[in-house]
Coordinates of C-alpha atoms in Angstrom, one line a residue:
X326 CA -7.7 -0.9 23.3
X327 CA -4.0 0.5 22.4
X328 CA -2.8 1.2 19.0
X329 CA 1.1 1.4 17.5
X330 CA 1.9 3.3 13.9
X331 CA 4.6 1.4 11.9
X332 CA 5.7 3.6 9.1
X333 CA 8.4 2.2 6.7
X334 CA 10.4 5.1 5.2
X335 CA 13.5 6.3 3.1
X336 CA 15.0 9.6 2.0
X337 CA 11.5 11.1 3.3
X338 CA 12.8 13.0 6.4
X339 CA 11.1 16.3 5.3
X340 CA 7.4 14.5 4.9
X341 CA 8.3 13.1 8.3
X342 CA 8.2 16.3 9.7
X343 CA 4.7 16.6 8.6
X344 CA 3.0 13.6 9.1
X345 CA 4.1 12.2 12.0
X346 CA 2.4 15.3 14.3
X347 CA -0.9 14.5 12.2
X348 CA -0.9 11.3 14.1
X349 CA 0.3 12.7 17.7
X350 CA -2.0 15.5 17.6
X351 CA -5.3 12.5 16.9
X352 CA -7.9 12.7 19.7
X353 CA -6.7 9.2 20.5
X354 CA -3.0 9.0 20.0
X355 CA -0.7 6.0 19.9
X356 CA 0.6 3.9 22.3
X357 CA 3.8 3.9 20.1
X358 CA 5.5 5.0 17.0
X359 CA 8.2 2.5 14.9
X360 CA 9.7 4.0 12.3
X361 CA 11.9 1.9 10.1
X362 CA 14.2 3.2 7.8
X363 CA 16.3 2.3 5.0
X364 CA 18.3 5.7 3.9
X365 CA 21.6 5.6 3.3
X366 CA 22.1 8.8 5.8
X367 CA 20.1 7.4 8.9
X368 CA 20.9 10.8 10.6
X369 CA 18.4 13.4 8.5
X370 CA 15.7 11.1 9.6
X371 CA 16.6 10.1 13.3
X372 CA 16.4 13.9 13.8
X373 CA 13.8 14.7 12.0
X374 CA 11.9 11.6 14.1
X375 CA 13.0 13.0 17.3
X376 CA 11.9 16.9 16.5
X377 CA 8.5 15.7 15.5
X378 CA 8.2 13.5 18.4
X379 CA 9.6 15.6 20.8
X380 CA 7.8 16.0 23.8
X381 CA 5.0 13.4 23.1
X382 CA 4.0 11.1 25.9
X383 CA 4.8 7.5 23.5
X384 CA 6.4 5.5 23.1
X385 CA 9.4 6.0 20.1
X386 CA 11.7 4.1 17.9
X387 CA 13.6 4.9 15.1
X388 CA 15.1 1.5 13.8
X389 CA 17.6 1.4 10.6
X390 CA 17.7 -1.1 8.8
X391 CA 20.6 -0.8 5.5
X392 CA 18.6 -2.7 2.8
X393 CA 16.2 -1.3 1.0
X394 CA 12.9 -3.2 1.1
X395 CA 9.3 -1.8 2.4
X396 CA 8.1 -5.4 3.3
X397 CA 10.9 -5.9 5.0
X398 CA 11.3 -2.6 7.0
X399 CA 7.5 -3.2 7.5
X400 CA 8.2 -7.0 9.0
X401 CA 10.7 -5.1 11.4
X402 CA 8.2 -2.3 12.5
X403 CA 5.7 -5.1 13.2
X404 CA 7.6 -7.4 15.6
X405 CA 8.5 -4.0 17.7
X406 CA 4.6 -3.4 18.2
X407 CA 2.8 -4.3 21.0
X408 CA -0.7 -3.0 21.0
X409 CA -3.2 -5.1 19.5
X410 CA -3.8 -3.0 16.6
X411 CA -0.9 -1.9 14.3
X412 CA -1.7 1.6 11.9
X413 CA 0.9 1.5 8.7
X414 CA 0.4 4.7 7.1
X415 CA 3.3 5.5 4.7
X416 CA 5.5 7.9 5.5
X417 CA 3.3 10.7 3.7
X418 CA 0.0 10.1 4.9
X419 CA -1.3 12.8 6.7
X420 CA -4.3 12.0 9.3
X421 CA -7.5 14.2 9.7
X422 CA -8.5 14.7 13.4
X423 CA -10.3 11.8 14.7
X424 CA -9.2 9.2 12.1
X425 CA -7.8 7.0 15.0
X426 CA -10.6 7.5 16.7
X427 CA -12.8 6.1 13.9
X428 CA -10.6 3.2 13.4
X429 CA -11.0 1.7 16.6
X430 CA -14.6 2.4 17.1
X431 CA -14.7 -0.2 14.7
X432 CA -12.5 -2.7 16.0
X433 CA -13.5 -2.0 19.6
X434 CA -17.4 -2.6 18.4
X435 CA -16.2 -5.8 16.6
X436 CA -16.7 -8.2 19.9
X437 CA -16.3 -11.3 17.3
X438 CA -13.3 -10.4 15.9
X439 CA -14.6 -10.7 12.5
X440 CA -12.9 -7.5 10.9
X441 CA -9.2 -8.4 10.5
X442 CA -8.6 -4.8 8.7
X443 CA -10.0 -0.9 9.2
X444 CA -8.8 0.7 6.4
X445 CA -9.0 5.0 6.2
X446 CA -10.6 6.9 3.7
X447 CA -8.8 8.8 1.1
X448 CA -9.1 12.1 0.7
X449 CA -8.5 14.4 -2.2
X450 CA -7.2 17.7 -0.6
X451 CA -5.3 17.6 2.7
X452 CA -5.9 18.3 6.5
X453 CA -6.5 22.0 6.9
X454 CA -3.7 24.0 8.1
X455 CA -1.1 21.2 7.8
X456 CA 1.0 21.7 5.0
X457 CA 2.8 24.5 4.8
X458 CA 2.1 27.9 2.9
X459 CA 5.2 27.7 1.0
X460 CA 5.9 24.8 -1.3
X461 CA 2.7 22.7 -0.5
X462 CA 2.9 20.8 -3.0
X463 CA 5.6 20.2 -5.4
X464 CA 4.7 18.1 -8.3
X465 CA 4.6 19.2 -11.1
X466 CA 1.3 20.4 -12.8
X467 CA 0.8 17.1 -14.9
X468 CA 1.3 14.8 -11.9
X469 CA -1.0 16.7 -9.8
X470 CA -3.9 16.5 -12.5
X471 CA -3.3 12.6 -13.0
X472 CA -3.8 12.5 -8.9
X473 CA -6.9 14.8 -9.4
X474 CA -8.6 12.7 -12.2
X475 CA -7.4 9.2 -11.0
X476 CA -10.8 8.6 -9.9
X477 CA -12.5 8.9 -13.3
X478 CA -9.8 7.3 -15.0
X479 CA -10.2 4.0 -12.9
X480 CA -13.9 4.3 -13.1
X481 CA -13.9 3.9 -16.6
X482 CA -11.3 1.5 -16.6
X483 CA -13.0 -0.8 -14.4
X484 CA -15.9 -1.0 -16.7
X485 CA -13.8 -0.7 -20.1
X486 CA -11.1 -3.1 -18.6
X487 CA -11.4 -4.4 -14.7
X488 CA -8.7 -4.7 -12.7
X489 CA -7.5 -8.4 -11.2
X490 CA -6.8 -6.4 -8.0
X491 CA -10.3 -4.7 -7.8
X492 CA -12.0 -8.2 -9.2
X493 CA -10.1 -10.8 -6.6
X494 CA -10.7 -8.0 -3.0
X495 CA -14.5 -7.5 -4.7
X496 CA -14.9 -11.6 -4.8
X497 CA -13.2 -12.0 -1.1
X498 CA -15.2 -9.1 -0.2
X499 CA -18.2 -11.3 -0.9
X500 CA -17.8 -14.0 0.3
X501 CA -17.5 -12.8 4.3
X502 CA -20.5 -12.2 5.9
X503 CA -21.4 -8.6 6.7
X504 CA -22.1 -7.2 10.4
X505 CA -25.2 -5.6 10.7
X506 CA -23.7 -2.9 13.4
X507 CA -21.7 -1.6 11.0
X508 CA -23.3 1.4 9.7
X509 CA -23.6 2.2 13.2
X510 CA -19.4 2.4 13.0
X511 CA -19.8 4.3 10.3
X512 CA -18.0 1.7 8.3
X513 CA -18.3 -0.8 4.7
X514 CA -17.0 -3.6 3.9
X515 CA -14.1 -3.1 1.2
X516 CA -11.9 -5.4 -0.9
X517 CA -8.3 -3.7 -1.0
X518 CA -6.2 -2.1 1.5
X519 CA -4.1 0.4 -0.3
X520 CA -0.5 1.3 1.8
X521 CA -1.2 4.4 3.3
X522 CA -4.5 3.6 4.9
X523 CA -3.7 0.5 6.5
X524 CA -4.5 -1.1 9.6
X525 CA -5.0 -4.3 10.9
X526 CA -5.2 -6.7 14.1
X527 CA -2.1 -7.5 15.3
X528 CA -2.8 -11.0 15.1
X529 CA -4.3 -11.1 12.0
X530 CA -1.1 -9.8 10.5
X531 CA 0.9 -12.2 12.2
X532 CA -0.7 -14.9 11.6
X533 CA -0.6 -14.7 7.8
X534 CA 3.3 -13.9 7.7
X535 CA 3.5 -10.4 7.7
X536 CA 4.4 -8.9 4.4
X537 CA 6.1 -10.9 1.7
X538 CA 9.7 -9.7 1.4
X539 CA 9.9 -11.9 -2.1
X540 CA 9.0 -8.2 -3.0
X541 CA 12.0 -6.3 -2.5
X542 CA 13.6 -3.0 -2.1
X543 CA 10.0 -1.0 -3.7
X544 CA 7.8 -4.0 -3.1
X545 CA 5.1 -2.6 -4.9
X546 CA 1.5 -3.9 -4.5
X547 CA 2.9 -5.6 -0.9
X548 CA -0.2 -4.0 0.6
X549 CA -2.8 -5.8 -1.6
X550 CA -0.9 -9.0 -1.3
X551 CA -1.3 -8.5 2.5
X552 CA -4.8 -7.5 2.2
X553 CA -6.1 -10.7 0.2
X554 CA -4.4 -12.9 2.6
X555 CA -6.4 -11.6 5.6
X556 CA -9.3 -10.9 3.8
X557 CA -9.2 -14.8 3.0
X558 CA -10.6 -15.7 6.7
X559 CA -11.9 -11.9 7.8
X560 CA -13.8 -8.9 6.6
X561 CA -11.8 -5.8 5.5
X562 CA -13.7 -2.6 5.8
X563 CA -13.5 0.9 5.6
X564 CA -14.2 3.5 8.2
X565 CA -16.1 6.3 6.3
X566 CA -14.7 8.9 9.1
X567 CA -11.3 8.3 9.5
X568 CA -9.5 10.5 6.7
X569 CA -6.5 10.4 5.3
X570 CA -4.5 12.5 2.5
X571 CA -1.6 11.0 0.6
X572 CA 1.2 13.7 0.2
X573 CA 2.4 12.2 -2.5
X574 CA 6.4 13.4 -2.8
X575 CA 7.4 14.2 -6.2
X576 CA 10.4 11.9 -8.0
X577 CA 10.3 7.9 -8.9
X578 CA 11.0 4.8 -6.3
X579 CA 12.8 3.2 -8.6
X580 CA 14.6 3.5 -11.7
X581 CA 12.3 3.4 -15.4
X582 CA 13.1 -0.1 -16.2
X583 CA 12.5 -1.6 -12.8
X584 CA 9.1 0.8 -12.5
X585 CA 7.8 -1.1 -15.6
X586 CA 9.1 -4.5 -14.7
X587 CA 7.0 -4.5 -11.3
X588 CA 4.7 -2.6 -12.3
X589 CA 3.7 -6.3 -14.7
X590 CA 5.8 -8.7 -12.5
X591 CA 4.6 -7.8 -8.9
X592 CA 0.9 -7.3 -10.0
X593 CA 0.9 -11.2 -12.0
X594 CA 2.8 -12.1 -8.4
X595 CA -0.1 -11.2 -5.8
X596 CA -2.7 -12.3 -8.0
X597 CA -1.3 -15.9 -9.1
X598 CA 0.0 -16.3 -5.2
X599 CA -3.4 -15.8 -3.9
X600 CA -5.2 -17.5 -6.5
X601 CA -4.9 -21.4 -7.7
X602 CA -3.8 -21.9 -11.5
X603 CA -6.7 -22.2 -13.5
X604 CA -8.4 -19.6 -11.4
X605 CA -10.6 -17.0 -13.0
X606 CA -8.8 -13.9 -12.0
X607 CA -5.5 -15.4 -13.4
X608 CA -7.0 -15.6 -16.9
X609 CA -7.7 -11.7 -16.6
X610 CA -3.9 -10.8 -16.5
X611 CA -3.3 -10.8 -20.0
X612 CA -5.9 -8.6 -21.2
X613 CA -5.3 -6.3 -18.5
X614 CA -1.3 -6.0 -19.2
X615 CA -2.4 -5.1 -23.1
X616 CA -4.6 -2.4 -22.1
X617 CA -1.8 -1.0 -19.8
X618 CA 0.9 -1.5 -22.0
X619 CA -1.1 0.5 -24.3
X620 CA -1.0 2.9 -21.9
X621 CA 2.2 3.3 -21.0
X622 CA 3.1 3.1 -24.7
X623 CA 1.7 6.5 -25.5
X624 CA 3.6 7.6 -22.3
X625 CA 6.6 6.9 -23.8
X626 CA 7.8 10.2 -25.3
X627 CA 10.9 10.7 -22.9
X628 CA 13.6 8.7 -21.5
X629 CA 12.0 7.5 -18.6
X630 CA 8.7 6.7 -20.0
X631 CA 10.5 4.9 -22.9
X632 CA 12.6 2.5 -20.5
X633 CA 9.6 1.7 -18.5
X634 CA 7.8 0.5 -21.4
X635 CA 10.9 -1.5 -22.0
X636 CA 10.6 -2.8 -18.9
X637 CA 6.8 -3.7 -18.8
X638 CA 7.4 -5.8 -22.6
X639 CA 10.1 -7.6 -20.8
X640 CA 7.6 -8.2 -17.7
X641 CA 4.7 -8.9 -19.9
X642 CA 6.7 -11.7 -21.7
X643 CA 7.0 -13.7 -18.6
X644 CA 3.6 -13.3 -17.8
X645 CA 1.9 -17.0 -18.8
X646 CA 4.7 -19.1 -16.8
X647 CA 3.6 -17.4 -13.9
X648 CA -0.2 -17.9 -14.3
X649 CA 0.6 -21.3 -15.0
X650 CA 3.2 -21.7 -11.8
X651 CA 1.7 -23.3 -8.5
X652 CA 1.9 -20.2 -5.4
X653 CA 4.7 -22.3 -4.0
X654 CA 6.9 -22.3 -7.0
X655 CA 6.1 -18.4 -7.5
X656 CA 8.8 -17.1 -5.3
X657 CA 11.7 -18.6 -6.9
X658 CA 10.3 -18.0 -10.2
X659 CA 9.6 -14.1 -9.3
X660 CA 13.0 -13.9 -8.5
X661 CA 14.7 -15.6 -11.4
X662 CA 12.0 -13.5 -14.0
X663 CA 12.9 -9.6 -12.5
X664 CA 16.5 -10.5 -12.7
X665 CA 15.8 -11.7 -16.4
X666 CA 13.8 -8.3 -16.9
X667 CA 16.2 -6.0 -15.7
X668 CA 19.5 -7.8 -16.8
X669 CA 17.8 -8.6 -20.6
X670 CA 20.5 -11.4 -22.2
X671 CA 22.4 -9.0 -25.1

């Protein structure tokens, strides 16, 4: 069984340069490698693409596509793949050795085609020996110990204040029956597949859509919408060893007030799109956008934390027409409420 890596990307060519030989260099590398990008200067990362593939014996594209829009981008990447397993890291994850390998022991052991998803494990430090000496990691010291303690932060969240994300993948979770052979993979049944340790079947992905490009330009939380959709009909789990680091590249995706707005916007999106109104995990929204405005208030000393609170009132404001909005009206209403959010009437 083959295997092609999609990786959406923009502006990133220097990461490229480092994670795309973590996937070559696998024990089991892939048939192909789609990379889709949206920078304004294409040309940085064509080259960079070609050095790091240079030499490999698979199959390479480097598509570009103008607008900015990691669902779409991702939606592109897919219809070039072949194989019947499509890897999405982003464009910083960096693979441990054998990661592929323990990705498709598991699909290659699943004979039923039950598991629609393997997803990697994260790890906290990276692959030895693959980031460089110099510079290894520029972020500065306060974003490196929010990555550090992110753990412990959402562990005491989750009892304090549970996510809808973590509650909805924990209920689908449930509700799919568990293999017995999977231990044997090495593997666990998980709710959530976060961006850059995706992977799915092919057809899994096709058949619910692909990724929804309602969710624009920094389609935030894309990957979870994804994830509940095929976890709706087949298990998602998670391959114990098949590691992954997530180079996380210093700088926003976005500007403040459009980090807050879909930070509250495309998180009441996924959850009311996958859910029916009325639904349990709907009526956990609002609780959950207080405690996080809460925290994002005392975030707020300097410009940008000040206009991404801005941003998150404006979202949260919106937020019960869209718990009470059926999942086909939520589009159109999406649309029209971020446009409203970041173009407030004076």
């Amino acid at each position: 069984m083959h295997y092609d890596v999609v990786i959406a990307t923009r502006n990133r060519a220097e990461v490229l340069a480092i994670s795309i030989p973590t996937f070559l260099s696998q024990s089991r590398p892939p048939a192909s490698v789609i990379v889709v990008d949206s920078s304004a200067d294409h040309e940085p990362v064509r080259a960079a693409v070609q050095r790091a593939t240079a030499g490999a014996d698979t199959r390479v594209l480097c598509l570009h596509e103008p607008e900015p829009s990691s669902s779409r981008q991702r939606n592109i990447g897919l219809a070039e793949a072949m194989s019947p397993i499509v890897m999405m890291p982003d464009d910083d994850s960096l693979w441990f050795p054998g990661a592929a390998e323990a990705v498709m022991r598991v699909y290659e052991r699943d004979r039923e085609s039950s598991v629609g998803g393997v997803i990697l494990r994260e790890h906290r430090e990276p692959p030895p020996g693959v980031l460089p000496a110099s510079g290894a990691d520029r972020r500065s010291l306060a974003e490196r110990l929010t990555y550090r303690l992110s753990p412990m932060r959402m562990a005491i969240e989750g009892v304090v204040c549970p996510s809808p994300l973590d509650y909805l993948g924990d209920r689908l979770k449930a509700e799919r029956a568990h293999p017995a052979w999977l231990s044997e993979c090495h593997a666990e049944p998980t709710g959530l597949a976060h961006g850059f340790r995706m992977s799915f079947r092919k057809d899994a992905i096709d058949r619910v859509g692909g990724f929804d490009e309602t969710l624009s330009a920094y389609a935030l939380y894309e990957d979870f919408d994804v994830s509940f959709k095929i976890a709706a009909t087949q298990l998602l789990v998670e391959a114990s060893d098949a590691g992954v680091y997530h180079h996380r590249q210093p700088g926003a995706r976005a500007d403040a007030r459009t980090t807050g707005a879909i930070l509250m916007l495309n998180l009441a999106y996924v959850i009311c799109r996958n859910t029916p109104p009325g639904d349990r995990v709907r009526s956990m929204l609002g609780r959950y956008a207080k405690v996080r405005y809460a925290q994002y208030r005392l975030r707020s000393g300097g410009e940008f934390g000040r206009e991404r609170l801005e941003g998150f009132k404006a979202a949260m404001g919106c937020l019960d027409e869209m718990v009470d909005t059926s999942r086909d009206e939520l589009p159109g209403l999406y649309t029209r409420l971020l446009g409203a959010c970041l173009n407030p009437a004076p």
